[in-house]
Coordinates of C-alpha atoms in Angstrom, one line a residue:
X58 CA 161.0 -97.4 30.5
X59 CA 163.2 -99.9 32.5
X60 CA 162.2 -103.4 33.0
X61 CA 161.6 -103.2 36.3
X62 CA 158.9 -100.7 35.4
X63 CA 157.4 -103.2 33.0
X64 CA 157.1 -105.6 35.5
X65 CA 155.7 -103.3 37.8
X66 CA 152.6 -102.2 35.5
X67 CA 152.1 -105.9 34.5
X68 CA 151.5 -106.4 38.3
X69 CA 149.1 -103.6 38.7
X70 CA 147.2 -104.5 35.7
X71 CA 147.0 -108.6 35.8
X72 CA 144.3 -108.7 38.5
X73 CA 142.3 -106.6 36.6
X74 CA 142.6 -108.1 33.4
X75 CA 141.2 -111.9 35.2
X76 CA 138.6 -110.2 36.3
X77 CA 137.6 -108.6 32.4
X78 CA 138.2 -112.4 31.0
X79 CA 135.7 -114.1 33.6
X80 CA 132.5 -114.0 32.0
X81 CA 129.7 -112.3 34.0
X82 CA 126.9 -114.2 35.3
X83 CA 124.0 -113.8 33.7
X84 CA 121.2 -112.6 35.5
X85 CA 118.8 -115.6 37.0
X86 CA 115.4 -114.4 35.3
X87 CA 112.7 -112.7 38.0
X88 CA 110.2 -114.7 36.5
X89 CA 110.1 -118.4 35.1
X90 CA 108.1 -119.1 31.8
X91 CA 104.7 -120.3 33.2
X92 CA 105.0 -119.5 36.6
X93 CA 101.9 -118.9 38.9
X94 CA 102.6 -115.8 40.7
X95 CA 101.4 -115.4 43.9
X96 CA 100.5 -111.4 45.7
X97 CA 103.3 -111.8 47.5
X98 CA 106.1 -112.7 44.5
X99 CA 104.5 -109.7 42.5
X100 CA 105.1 -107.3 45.7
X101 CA 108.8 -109.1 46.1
X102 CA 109.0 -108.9 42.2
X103 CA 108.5 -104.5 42.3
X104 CA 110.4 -103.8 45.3
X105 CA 113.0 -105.4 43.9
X106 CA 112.8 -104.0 40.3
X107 CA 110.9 -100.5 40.2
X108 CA 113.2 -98.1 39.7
X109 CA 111.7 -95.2 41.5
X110 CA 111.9 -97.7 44.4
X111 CA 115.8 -96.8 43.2
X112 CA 115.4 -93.4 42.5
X113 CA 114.3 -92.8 46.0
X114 CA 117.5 -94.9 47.3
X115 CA 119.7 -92.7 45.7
X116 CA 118.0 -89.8 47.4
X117 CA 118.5 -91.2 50.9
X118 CA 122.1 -91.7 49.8
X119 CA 122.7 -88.3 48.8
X120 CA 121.4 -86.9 52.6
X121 CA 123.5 -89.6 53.8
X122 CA 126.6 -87.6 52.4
X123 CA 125.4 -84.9 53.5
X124 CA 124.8 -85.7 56.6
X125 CA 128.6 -87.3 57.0
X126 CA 130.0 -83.6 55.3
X127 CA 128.5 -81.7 58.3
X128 CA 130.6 -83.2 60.3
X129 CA 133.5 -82.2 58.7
X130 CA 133.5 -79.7 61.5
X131 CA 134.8 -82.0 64.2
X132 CA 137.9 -82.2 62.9
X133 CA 140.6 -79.9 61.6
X134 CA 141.5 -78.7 58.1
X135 CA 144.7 -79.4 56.6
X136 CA 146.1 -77.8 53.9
X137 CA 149.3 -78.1 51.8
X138 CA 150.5 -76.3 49.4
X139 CA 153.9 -76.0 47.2
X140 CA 155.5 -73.9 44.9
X141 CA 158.3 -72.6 42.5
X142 CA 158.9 -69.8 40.8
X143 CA 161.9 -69.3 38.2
X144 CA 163.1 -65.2 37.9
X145 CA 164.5 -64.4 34.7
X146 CA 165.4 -61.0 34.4
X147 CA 165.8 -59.5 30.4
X148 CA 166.2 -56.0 30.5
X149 CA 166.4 -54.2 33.5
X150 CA 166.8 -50.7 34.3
X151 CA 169.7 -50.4 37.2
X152 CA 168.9 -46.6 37.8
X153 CA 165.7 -47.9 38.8
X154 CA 165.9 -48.1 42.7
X155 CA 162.3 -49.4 42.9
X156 CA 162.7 -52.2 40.5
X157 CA 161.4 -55.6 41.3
X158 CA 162.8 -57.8 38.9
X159 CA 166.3 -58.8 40.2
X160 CA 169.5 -58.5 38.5
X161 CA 170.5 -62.2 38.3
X162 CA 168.0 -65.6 37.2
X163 CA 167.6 -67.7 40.4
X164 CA 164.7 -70.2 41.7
X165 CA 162.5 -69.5 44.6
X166 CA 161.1 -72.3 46.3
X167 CA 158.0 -72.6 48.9
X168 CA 156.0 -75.4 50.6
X169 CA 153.6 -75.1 53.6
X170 CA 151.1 -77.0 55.7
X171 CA 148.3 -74.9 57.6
X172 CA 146.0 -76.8 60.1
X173 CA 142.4 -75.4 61.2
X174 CA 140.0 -76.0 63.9
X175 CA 136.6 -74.7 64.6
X176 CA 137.5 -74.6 68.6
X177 CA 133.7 -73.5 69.2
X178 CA 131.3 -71.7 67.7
X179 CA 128.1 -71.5 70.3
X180 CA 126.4 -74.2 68.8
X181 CA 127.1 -74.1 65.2
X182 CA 127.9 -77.2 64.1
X183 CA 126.2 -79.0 66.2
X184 CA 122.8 -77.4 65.2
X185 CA 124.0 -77.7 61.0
X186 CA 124.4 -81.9 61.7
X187 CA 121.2 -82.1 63.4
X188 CA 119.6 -80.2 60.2
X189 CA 121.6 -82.9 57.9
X190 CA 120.2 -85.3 59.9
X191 CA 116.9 -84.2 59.7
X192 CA 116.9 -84.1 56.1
X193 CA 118.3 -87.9 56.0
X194 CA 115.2 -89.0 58.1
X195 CA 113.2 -87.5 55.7
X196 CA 113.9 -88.7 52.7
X197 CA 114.0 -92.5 54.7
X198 CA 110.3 -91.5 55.4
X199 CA 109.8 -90.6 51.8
X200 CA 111.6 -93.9 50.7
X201 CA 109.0 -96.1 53.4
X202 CA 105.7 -94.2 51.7
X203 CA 106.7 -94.7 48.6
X204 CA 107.3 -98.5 48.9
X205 CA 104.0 -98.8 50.6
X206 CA 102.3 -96.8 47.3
X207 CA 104.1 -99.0 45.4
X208 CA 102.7 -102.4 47.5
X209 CA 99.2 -100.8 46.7
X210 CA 99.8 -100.3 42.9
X211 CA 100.6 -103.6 43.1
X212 CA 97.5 -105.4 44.5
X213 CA 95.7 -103.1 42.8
X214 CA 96.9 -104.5 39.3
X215 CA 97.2 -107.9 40.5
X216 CA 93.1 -107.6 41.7
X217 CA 92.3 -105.8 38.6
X218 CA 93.7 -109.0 36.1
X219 CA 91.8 -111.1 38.2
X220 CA 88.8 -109.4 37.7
X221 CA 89.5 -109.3 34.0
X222 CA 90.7 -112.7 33.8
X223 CA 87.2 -113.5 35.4
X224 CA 84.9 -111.4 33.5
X225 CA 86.3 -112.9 30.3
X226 CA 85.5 -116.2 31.2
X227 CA 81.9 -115.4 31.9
X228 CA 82.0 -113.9 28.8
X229 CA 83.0 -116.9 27.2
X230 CA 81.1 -119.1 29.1
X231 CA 77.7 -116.4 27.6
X232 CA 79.7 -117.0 24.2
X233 CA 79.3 -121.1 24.6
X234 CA 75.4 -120.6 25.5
X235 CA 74.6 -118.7 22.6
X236 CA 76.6 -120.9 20.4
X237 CA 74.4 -123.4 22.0
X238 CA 71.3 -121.9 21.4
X239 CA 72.0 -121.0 18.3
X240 CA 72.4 -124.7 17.1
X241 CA 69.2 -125.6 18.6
X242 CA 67.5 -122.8 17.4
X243 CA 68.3 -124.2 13.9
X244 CA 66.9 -127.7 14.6
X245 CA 64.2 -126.5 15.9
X246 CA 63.5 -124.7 12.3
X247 CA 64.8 -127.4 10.5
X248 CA 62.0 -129.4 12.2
X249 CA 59.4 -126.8 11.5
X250 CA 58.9 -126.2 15.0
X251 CA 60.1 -122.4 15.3
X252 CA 60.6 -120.0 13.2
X253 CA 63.1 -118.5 11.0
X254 CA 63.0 -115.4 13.7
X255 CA 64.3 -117.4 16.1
X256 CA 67.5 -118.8 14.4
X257 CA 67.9 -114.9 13.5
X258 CA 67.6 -113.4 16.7
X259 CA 70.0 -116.1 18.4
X260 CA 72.7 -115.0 15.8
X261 CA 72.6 -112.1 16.8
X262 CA 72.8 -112.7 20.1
X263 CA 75.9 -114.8 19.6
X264 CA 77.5 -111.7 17.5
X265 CA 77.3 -109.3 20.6
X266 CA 78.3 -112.0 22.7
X267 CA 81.3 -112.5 21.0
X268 CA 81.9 -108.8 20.6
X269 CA 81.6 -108.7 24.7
X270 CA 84.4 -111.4 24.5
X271 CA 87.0 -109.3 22.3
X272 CA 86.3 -106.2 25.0
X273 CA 87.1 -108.8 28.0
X274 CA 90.1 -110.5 26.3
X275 CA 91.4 -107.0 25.5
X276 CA 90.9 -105.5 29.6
X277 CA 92.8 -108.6 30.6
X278 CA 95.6 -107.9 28.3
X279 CA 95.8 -103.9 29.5
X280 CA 95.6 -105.5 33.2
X281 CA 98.4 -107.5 32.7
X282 CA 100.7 -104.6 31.1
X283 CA 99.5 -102.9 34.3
X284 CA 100.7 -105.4 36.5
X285 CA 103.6 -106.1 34.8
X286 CA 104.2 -101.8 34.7
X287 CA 104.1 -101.7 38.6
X288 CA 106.5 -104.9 38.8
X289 CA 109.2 -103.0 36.5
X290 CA 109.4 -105.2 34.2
X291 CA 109.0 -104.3 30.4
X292 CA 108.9 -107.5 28.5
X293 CA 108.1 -110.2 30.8
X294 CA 107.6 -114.1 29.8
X295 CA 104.2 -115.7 30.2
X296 CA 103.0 -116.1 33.6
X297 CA 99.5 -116.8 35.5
X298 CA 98.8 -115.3 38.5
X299 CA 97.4 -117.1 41.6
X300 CA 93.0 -116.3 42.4
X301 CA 92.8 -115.3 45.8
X302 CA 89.9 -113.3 44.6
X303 CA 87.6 -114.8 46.8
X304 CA 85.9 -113.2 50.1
X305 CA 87.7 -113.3 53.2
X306 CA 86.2 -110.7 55.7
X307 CA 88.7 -108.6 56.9
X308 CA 88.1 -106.6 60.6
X309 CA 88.8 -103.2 61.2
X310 CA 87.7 -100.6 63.3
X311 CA 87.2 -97.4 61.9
X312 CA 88.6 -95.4 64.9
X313 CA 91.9 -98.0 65.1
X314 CA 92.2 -97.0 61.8
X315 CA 92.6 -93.5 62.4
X316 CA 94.5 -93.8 65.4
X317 CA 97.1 -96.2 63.7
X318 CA 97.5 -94.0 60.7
X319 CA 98.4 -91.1 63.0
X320 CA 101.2 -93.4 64.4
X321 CA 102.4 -95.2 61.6
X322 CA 102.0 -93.0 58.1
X323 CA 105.5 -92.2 56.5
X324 CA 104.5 -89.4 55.0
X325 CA 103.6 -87.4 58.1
X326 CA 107.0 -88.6 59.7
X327 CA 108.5 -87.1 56.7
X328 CA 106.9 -83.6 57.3
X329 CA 107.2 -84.0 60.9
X330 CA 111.6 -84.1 60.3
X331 CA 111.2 -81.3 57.8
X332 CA 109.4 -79.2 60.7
X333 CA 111.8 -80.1 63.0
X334 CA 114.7 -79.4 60.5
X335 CA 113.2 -75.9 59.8
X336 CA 113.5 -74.9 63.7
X337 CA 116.7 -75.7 64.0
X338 CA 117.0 -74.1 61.0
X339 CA 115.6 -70.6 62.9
X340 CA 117.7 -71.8 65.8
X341 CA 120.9 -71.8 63.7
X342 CA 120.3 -68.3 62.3
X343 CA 120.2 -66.7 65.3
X344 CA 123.4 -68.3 66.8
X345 CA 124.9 -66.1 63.9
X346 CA 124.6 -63.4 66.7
X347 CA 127.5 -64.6 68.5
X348 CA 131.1 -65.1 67.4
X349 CA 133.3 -68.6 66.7
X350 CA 136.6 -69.3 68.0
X351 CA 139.3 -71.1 65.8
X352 CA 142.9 -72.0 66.1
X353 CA 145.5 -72.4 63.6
X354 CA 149.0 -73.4 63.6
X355 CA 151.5 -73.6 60.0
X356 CA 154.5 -74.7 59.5
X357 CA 156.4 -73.4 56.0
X358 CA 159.7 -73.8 53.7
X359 CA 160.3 -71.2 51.3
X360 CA 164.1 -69.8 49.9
X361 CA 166.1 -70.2 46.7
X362 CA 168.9 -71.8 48.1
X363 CA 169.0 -75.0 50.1
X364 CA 168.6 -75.7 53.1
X365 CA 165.4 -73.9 53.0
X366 CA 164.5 -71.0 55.2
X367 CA 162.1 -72.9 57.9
X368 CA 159.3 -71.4 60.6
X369 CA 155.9 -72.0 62.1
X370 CA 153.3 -69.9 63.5
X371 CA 150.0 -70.4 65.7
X372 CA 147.2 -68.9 67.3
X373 CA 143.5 -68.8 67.8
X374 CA 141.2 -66.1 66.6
X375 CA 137.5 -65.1 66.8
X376 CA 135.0 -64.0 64.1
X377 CA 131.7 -62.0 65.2
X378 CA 129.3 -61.0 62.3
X379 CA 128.3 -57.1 63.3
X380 CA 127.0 -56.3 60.2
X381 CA 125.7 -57.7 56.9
X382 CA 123.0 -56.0 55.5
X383 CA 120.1 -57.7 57.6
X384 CA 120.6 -60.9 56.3
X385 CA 120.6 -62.7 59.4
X386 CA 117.1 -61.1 60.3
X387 CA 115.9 -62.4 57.1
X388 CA 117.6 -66.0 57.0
X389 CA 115.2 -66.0 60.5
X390 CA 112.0 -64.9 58.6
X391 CA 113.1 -67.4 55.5
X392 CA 113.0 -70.5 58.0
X393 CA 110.0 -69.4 60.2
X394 CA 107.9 -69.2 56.6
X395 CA 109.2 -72.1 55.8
X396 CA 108.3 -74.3 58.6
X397 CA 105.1 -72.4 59.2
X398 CA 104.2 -73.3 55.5
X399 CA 105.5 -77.1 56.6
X400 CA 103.3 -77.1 59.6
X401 CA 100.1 -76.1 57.1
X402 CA 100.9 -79.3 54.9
X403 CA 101.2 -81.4 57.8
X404 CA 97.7 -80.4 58.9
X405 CA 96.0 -80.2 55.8
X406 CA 98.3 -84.2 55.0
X407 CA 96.1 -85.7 58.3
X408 CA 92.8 -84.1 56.9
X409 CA 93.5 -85.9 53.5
X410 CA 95.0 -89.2 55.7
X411 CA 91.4 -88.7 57.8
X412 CA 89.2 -88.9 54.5
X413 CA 91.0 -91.5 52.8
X414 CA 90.7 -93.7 55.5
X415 CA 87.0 -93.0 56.1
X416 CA 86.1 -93.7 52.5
X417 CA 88.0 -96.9 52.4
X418 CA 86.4 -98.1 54.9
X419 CA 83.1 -97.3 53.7
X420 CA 83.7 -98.5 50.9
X421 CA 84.8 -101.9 52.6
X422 CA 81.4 -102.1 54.1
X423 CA 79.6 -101.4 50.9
X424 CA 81.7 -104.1 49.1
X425 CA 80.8 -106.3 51.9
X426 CA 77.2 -106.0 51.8
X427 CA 77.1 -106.2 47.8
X428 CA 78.9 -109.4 47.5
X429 CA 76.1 -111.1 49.9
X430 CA 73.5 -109.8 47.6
X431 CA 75.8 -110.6 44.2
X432 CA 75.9 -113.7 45.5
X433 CA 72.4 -114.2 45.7
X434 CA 71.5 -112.7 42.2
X435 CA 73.3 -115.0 41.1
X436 CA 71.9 -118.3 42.3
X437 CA 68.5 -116.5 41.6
X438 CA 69.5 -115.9 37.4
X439 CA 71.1 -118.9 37.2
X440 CA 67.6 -120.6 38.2
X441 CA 65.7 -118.3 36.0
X442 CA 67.8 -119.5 32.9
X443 CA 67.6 -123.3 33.8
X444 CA 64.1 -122.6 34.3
X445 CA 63.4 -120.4 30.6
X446 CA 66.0 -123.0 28.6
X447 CA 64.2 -125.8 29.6
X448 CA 60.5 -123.9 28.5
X449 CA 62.1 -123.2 25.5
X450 CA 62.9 -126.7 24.8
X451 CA 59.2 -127.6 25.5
X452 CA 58.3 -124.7 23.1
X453 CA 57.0 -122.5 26.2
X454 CA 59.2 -119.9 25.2
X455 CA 60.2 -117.1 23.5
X456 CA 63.8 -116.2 22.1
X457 CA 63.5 -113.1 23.7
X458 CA 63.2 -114.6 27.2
X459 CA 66.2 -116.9 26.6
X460 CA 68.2 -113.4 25.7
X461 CA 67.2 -111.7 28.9
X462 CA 68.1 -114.8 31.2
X463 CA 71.4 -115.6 29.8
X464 CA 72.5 -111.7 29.6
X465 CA 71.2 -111.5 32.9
X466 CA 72.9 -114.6 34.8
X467 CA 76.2 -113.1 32.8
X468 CA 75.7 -109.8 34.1
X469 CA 75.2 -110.8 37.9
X470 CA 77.9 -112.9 37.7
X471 CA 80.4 -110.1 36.7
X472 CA 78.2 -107.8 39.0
X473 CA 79.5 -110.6 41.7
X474 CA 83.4 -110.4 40.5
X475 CA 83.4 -106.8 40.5
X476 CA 82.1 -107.0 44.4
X477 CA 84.9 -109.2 44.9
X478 CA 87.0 -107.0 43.5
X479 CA 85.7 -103.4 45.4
X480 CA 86.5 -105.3 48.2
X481 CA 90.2 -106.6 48.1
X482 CA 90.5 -103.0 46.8
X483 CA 89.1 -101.1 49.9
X484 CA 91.2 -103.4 52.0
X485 CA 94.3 -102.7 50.2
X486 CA 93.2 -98.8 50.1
X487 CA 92.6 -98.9 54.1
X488 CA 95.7 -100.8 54.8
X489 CA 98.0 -98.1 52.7
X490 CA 95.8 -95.3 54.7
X491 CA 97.0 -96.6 58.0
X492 CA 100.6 -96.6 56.8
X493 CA 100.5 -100.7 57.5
X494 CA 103.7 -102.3 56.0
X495 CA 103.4 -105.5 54.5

């Protein structure tokens, strides 16, 4: 290899070998060690990171290619090809008249460019792009729906650790009133003024309380890998999320509702471009009824001596299909069944979209009305247990009422959480129905 050869490659290579010695950047982190997420940085968090967010990317890609080969069509083909051939006769018999292999080794030479052109073809092409495109717009559609599944995961989980999150502090809190009982219980009975029952019966009060506790703390933790499942993210660091748990009524009218999610669901756009692809699909078989016109024009070298031997050639010709075993018939059949069984999903998709919206938004009003009423049997058992502690300090009463009033403020506190919670859920579950972005 010459030196100027060297210096060539060194050229080539030298840009690419600064760009292997710069150190890549590292990532900056989706998530800071302590940070408060809000909704909103979750969502921002899994769009970002969920790979079937990707996957479906990649799918609208591929149409996209697609798409751009149909229209290959517009423009001509050209093809060139080359060759050579060396003849090397080694025994050859000169009586034979009809012999192919010549007398004498020579070379034979050939080279040849050959353009194409669909001229017209009734339709065609222009039907086979509009298909392509069809199928782009689909998968676009597909791509929308599933980012707005994915925004629902994703309140779901983030509303489900707050609920958790919540319920194991009550828990706790039940935990610390037993505890507290439990230590006056025992001076009580170290003063001779209750029994030994009651020291019993408030440790074993404390033991299911703390049992309750271990079955909150371990919902929270299979919240969080929930939440952190629907963001993408595998291993995480430590992070609180932000409580927005609280009521905010939100206003929808049920026929709006239905209305809207006519207008605005991705899914049913997507079955609507299939639809629309299948008849031009019908409409593109049956153009195989009439003919296409094409030109062509080549220009070749071929000889074994130089100067080559040099020509060109040209003309237009046109292909009709007469004939082929009643496939075109049946290509027609193919795409009518297939958009006819389209056409049933589509109908049968809005019944589904229908329900879904009517439950969520029954379920919104049920929510509604149970977090008034939560609310309230709350206030009410927290009175009752101020009301039976403060007997029971004044010897009024029994162990067994101090059970039911603490178990019972717990419960309709976490009665009043999960009201909270049915409700940010119905209004995420109404807002996915209607196909409303974020």
């Amino acid at each position: 290899m010459s030196p100027r050869h060297i210096r060539i490659i060194l050229l080539l290579i030298a840009p690419l070998l600064l760009f292997i010695s710069i150190p890549a950047q590292a990532e900056a982190p989706d998530i800071r060690e302590g940070e408060t997420l809000a909704l909103s940085r979750c969502i921002e968090i899994a769009l970002a990171r969920h790979p079937d967010l990707a996957a479906y990317g990649y799918e609208v890609e591929a149409r996209e290619a697609l798409a751009a080969q149909a229209r290959k069509e517009y423009f001509p083909k050209l093809d060139v090809t080359g060759g050579y051939t060396r003849y090397n006769p080694n025994d050859r018999n000169a009586a034979d008249a009809y012999s192919l292999i010549p007398l004498d080794s020579y070379s034979y030479y050939t080279a040849s460019a050959t353009l194409t052109q669909n001229i017209y073809d009734f339709g065609k092409r222009e039907t086979a792009i509009r298909i392509k495109d069809l199928s782009r717009d689909a998968s676009l559609h597909d791509l929308e729906d599933r980012r707005l599944t994915l925004i629902h995961s994703v309140r779901e989980a983030f509303y489900d650790l707050l609920r958790t999150s919540r319920s194991r502090e009550v828990q706790m809190e039940k935990v610390g009133r037993f505890e507290s009982h439990l230590h006056q219980a025992k001076t009580f009975f170290e003063a001779g003024t209750k029994s030994r029952y009651d020291v019993t019966k408030a440790e074993v009060d404390l033991s299911n309380a703390r049992l309750d506790l271990t079955t909150a703390e371990n919902d929270e933790l299979l919240a969080r890998v929930s939440l952190n499942q629907v963001m993408g993210l595998s291993s995480p660091p430590a992070y609180r999320i932000e409580d927005n748990l609280a009521f905010q009524h939100y206003d929808v009218v049920l026929a709006d509702a239905l209305a809207r999610a006519t207008e605005a669901r991705s899914d049913l756009k997507s079955l609507a471009a299939q639809i629309e692809a299948e008849e031009r699909g019908i409409d593109l078989a049956r153009k195989e009824y009439f003919p296409s016109l094409s030109g062509k024009a080549a220009y070749a070298y071929d000889g074994s001596e130089t100067p080559l031997s040099r020509g060109w050639n040209a003309g237009v010709s046109v292909s009709v299909n007469f004939f082929e075993g009643m496939v075109t018939q049946n290509r027609i059949r193919e795409a009518r069944a297939k958009r006819n069984k389209l056409q049933a999903q589509l109908d049968a998709k809005r019944l589904d979209v229908r329900t879904e919206i009517q439950k969520s938004y029954l379920n919104l009003q049920k929510a509604e009305k149970t977090i008034a009423d939560a609310a309230l049997a709350t206030r009410q058992a927290e009175e009752n247990l101020e009301i039976v502690m403060l007997k029971y300090s004044a010897g009024l009463s029994t162990p067994v009422e101090v059970t039911d009033a603490t178990v019972g403020y717990s419960d309709a506190k976490l009665k009043h959480i999960q009201a909270l919670y049915d409700y940010r859920k119905a209004q995420s579950a109404i807002e996915k129905a209607m196909g409303k972005k974020q």
